[in-house]
Short mmCIF file of C-alpha atoms in Angstrom, two decimals:
data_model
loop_
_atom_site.label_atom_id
_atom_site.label_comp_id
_atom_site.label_asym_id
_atom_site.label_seq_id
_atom_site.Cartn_x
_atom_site.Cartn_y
_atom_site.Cartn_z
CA UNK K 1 -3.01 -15.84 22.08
CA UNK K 2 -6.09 -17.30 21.09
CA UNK K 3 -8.00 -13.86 21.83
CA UNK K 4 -5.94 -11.98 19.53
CA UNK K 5 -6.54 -14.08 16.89
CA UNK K 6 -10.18 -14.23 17.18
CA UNK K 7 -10.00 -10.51 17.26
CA UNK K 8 -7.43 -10.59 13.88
CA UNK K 9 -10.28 -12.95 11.96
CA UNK K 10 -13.05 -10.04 13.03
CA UNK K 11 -10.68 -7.13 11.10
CA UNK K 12 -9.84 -9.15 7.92
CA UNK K 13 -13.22 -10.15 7.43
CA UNK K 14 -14.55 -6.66 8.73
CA UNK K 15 -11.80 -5.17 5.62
CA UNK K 16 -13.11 -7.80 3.27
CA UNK K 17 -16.41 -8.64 1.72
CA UNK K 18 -15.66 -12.51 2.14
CA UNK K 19 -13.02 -14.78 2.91
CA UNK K 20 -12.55 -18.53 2.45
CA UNK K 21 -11.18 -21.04 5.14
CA UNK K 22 -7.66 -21.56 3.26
CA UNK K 23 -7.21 -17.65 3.22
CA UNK K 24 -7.87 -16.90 6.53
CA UNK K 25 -6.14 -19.71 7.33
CA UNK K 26 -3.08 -18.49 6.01
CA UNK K 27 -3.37 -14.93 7.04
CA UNK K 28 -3.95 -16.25 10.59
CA UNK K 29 -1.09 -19.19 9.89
CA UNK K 30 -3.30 -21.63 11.47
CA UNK K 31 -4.86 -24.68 9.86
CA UNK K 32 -8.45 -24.46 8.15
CA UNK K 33 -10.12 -26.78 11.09
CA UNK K 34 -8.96 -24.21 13.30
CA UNK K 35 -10.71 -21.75 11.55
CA UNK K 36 -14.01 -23.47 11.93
CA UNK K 37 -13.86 -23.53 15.76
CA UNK K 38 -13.02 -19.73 15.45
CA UNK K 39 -15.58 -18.97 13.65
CA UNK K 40 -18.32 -20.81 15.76
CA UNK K 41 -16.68 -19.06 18.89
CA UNK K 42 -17.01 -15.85 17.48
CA UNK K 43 -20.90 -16.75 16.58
CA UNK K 44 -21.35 -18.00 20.02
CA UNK K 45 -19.76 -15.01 21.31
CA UNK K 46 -22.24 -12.77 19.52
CA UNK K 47 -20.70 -11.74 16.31
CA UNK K 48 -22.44 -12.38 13.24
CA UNK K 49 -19.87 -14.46 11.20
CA UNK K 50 -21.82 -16.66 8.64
CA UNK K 51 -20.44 -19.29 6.34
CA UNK K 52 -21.35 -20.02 3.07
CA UNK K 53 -20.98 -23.32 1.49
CA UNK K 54 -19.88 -24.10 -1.85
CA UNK K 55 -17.49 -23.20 -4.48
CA UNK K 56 -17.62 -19.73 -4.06
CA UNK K 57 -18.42 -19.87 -0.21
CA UNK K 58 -16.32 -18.48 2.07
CA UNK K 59 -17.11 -16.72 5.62
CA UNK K 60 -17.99 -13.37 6.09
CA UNK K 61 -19.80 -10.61 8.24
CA UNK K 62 -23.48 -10.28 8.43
CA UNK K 63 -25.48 -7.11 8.44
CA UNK K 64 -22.09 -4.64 7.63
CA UNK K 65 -20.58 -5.72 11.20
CA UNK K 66 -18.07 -3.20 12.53
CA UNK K 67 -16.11 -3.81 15.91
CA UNK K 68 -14.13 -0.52 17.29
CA UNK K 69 -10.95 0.32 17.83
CA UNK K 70 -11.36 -0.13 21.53
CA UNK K 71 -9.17 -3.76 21.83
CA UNK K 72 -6.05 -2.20 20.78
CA UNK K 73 -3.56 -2.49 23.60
CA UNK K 74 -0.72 0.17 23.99
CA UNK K 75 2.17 -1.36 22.06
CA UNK K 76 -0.25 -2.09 18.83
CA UNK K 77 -1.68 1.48 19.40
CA UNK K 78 2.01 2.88 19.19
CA UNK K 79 3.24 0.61 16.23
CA UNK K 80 0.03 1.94 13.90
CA UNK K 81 1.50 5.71 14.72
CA UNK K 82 4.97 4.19 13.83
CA UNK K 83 3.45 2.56 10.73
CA UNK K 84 3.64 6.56 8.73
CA UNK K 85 6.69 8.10 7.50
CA UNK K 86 5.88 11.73 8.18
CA UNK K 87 8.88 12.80 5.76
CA UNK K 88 7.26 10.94 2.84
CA UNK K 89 3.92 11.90 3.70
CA UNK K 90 4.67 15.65 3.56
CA UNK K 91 6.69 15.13 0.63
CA UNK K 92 3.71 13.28 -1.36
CA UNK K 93 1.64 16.19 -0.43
CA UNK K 94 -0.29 13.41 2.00
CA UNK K 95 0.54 15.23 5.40
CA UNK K 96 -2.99 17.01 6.25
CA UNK K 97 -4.56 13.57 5.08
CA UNK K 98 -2.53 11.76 7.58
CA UNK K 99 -3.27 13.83 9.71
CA UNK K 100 -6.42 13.75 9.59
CA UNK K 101 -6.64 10.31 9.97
CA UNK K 102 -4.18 9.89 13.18
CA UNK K 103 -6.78 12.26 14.91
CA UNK K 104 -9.75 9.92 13.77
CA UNK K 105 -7.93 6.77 14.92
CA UNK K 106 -6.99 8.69 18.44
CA UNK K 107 -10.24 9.71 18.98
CA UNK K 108 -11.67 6.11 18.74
CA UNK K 109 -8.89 4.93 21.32
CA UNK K 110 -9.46 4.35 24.97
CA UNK K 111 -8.11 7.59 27.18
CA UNK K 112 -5.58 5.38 28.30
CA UNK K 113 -4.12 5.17 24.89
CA UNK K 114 -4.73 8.53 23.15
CA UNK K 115 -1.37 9.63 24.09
CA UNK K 116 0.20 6.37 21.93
CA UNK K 117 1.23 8.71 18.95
CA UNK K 118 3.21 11.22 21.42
CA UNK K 119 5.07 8.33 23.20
CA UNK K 120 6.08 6.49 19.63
CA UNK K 121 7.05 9.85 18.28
CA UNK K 122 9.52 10.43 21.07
CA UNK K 123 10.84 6.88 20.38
CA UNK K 124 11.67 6.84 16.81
CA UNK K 125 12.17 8.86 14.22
CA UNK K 126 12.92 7.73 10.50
CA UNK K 127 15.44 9.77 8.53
CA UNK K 128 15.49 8.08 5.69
CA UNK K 129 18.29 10.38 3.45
CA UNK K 130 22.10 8.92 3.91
CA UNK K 131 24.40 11.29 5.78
CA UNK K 132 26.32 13.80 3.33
CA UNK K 133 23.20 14.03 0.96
CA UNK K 134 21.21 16.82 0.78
CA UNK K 135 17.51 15.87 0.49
CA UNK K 136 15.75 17.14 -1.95
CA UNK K 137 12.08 16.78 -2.51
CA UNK K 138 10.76 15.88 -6.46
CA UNK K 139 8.97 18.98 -7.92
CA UNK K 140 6.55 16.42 -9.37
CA UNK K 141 6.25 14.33 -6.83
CA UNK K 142 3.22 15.57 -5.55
CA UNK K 143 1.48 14.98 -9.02
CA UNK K 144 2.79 11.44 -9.72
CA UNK K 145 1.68 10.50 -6.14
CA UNK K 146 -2.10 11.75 -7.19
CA UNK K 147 -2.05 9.50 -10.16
CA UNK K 148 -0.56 6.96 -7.88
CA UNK K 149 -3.57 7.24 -5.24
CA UNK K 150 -5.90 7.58 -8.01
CA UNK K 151 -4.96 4.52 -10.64
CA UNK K 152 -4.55 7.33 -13.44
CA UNK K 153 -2.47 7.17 -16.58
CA UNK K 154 -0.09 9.61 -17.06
CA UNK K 155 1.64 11.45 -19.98
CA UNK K 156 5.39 11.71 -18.77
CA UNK K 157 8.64 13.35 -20.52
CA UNK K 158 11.80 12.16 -18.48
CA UNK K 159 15.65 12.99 -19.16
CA UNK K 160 17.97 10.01 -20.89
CA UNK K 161 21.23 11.01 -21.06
CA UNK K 162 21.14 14.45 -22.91
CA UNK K 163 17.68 14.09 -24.63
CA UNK K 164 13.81 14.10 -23.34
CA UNK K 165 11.87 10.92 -23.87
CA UNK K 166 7.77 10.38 -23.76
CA UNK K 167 6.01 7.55 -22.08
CA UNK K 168 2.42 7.00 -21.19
CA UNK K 169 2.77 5.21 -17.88
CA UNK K 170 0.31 2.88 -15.55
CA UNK K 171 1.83 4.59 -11.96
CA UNK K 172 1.34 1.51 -9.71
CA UNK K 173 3.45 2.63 -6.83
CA UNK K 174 6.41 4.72 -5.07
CA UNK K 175 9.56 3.77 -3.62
CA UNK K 176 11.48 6.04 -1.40
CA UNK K 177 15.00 4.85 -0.96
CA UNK K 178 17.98 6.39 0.33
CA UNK K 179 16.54 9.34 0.36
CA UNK K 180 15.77 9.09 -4.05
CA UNK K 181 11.91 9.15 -4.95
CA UNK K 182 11.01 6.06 -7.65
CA UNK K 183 8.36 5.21 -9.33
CA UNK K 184 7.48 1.48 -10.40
CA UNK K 185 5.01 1.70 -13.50
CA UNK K 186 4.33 -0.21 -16.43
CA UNK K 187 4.55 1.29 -19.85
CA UNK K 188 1.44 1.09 -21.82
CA UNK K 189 2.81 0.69 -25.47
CA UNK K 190 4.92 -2.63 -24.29
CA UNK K 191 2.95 -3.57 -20.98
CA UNK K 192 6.22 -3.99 -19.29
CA UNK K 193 7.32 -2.46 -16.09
CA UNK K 194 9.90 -0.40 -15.22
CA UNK K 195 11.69 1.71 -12.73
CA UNK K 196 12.07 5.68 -13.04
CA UNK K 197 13.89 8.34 -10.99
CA UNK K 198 11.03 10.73 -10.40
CA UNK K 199 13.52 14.11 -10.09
CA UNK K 200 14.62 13.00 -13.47
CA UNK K 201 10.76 13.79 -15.11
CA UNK K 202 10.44 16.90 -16.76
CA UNK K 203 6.46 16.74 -16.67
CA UNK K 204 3.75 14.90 -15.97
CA UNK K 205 0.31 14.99 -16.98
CA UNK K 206 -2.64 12.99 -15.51
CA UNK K 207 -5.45 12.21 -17.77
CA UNK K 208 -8.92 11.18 -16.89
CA UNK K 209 -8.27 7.69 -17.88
CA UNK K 210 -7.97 5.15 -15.48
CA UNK K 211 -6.10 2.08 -15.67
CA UNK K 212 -6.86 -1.30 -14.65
CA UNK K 213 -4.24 -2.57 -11.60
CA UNK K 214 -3.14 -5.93 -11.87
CA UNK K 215 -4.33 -7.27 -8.27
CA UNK K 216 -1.12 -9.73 -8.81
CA UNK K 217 1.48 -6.91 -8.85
CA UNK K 218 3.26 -6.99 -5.30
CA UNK K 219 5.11 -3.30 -4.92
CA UNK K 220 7.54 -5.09 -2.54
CA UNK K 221 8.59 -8.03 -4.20
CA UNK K 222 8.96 -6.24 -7.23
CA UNK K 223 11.18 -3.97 -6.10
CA UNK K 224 13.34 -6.44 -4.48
CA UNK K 225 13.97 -8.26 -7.60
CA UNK K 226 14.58 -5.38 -9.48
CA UNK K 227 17.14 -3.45 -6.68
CA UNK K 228 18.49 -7.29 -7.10
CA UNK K 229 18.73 -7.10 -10.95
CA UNK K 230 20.51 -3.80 -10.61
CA UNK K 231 23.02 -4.79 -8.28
CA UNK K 232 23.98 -7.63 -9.97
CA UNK K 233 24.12 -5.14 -13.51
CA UNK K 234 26.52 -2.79 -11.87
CA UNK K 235 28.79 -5.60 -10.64
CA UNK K 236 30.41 -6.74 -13.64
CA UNK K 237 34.19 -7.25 -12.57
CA UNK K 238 36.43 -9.21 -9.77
CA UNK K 239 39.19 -8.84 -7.59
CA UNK K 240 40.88 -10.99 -5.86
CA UNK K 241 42.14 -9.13 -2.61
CA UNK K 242 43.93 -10.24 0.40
CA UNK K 243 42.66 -9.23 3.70
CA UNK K 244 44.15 -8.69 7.74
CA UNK K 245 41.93 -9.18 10.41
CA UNK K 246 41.48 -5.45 10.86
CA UNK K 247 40.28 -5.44 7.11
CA UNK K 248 38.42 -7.89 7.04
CA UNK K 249 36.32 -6.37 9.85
CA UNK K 250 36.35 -2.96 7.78
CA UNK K 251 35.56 -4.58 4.73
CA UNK K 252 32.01 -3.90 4.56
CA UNK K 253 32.50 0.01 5.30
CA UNK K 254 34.68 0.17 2.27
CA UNK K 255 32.05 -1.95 -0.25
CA UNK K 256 28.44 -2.82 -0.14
CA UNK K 257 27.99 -4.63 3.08
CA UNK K 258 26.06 -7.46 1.50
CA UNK K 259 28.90 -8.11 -1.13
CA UNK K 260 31.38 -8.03 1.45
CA UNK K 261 29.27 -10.86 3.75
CA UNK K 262 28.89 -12.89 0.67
CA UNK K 263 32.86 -12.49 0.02
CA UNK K 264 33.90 -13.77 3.22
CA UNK K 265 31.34 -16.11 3.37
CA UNK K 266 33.35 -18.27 -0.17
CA UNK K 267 36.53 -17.28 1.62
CA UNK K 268 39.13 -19.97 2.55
CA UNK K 269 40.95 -20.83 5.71
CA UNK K 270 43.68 -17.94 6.48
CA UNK K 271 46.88 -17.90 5.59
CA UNK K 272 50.00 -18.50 8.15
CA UNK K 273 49.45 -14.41 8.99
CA UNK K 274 45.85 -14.75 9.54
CA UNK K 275 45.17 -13.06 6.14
CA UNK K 276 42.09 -13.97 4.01
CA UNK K 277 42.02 -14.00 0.18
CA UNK K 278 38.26 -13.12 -0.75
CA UNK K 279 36.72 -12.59 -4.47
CA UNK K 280 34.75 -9.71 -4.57
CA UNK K 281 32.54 -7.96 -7.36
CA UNK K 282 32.87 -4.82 -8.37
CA UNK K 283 31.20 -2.08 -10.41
CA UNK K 284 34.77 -1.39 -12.29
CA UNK K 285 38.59 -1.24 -11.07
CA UNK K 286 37.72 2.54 -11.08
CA UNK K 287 35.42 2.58 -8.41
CA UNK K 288 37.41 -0.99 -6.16
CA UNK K 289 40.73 1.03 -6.25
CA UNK K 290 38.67 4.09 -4.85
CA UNK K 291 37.06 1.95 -1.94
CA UNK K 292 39.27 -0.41 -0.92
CA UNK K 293 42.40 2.56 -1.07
CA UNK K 294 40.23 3.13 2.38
CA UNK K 295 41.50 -0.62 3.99
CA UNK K 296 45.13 0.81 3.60
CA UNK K 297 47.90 -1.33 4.70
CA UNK K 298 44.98 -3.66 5.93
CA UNK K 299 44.25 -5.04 2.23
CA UNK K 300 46.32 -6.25 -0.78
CA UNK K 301 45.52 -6.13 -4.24
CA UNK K 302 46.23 -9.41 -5.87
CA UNK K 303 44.14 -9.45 -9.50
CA UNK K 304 43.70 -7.93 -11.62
CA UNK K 305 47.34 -6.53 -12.31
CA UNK K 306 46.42 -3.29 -13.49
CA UNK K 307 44.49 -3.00 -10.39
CA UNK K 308 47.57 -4.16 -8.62
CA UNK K 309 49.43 -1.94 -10.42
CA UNK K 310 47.31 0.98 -9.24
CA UNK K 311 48.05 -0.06 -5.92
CA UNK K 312 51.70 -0.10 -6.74
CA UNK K 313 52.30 3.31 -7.98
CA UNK K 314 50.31 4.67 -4.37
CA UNK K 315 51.89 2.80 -2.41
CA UNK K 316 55.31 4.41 -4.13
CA UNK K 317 54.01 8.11 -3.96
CA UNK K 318 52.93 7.34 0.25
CA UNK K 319 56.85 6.35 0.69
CA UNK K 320 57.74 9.30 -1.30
CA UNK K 321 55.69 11.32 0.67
CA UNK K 322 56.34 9.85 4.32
CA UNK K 323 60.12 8.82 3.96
CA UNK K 324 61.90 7.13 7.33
CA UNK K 325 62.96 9.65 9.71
CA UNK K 326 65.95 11.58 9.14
CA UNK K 327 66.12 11.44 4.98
CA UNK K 328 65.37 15.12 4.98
CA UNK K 329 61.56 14.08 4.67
#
């Protein structure tokens, strides 16, 4: 335990110029005095970590200290292969690159672990597209993903609705989700950030101009707020549905499984017949009376009524269609 750590604090201060006690501390979630006696290990151990003192003193390498890649057991060998999405790579026009650098990285490995990118390849494989969707790669992908790499602005026309619209953007980063290619960038005339479908840009130009990254901006958590943000946007109505056993377990095919935890999560005790009235929000009664006509007998529609009333007028053509035995159906 101990030995991995010690070997953790070598790489982050080997990627950074300097680090204080509190960050390393928190990148190695152990307390700052536990730092110290790391750090006097590792100099008794031979490698050069000095501390400064002071304000602006933190600990760092001496003398451009590199350690190889020669600790790296077999299971942290395989998850770096596993850390690239070949897909995306090849799609961002990254894939000789990548390559490239897998044959650097096996090359610095023991024998006994150069064959850690053949064994994780054989062990998973990430498809990200959703089943039924043909995948199509972004024409301009490959350029936004240079001015991504690069920090440059870019001129960019897009299509809104049936007309073109310009923006100079500040490309901070990409998104690949469900198979759809975004890009998160902020938008120079109002400094505000924003989200864009990438097949929906009719050009894109890259300047020489670079732009200064806010070191604050976290890719992740910003797209997590805004994925957030649009959920809760598209999900404006209720219903109030009734559910059997069998549809409650079904439930989350029919809607988005997260809405359909939450649900049943605020539901009450069931009724007498083990059903379960549950609230659930919905993008329109369009779109609930197309998903939850997939619970069947296994759901009813109590509010709104013209929901209800949908429901109604099926469940009238069904009988219409499958009447009892012998009525000449």
């Amino acid at each position: 335990m101990r030995a991995a750590r010690l070997i953790r604090m070598v790489l982050l201060l080997q990627s950074r110029s300097a680090m204080t006690a509190g960050e390393l501390a928190a990148e190695l979630e152990v307390s700052e005095r536990t730092v110290m006696r790391d750090a006097q290990a590792l100099s008794e151990a031979g490698v050069p970590v000095y501390a400064d003192r002071g304000r602006a003193g933190g600990y760092r390498l001496v003398g451009g200290y590199r350690t190889g890649l020669t600790g790296l057991g077999r299971s942290e060998a395989e998850a770096l292969f596993l850390s690239g999405v070949p897909g995306a790579l090849r799609e961002m026009g990254l894939a000789d690159a990548a390559s490239a650098a897998r044959l650097k990285v096996s090359a610095a490995l023991m024998p006994s672990l150069r064959d850690a990118s053949r064994t994780a390849a054989q062990r998973f494989h990430l498809d990200a597209p959703g089943w039924f969707a043909e995948p199509a790669t972004p024409a301009l992908l490959p350029a936004v993903a240079d001015a991504v790499w690069d920090d440059r602005r870019v001129v960019a026309r897009y299509r809104r609705g049936e007309s073109e619209v310009r923006r100079e953007l500040d490309p901070y980063g990409l998104v690949l989700k469900a198979g759809v290619w975004y890009l998160c960038a902020r938008v120079a005339e109002t400094d505000s950030y924003r989200v864009y479908r990438i097949d929906r840009f009719v050009s894109v130009e890259a300047g020489e101009e670079r732009f200064a990254r806010d070191e604050e901006f976290d890719l992740p958590g910003f797209w997590d707020r805004r994925a957030e943000q649009f959920a809760r946007a598209i999900l404006r109505d209720e219903v109030v549905v009734r559910l059997s056993a069998v549809g409650l377990r079904r439930l989350s095919y029919a809607v988005d499984p997260v809405t359909a935890r939450q649900a049943v999560a605020g539901a009450g005790a069931p009724d007498a017949r083990g059903w379960v009235t549950v609230t659930l929000p919905v993008e329109s009664e369009e779109v609930a009376h197309a998903q939850l006509a997939s619970l069947g007998p296994e759901a009813e529609v109590l509010a709104p009524p013209g929901l209800r009333a949908r429901f109604v007028a099926d469940a009238r053509r069904l009988a219409g269609l499958y009447p009892p035995a012998g009525d000449g159906g």
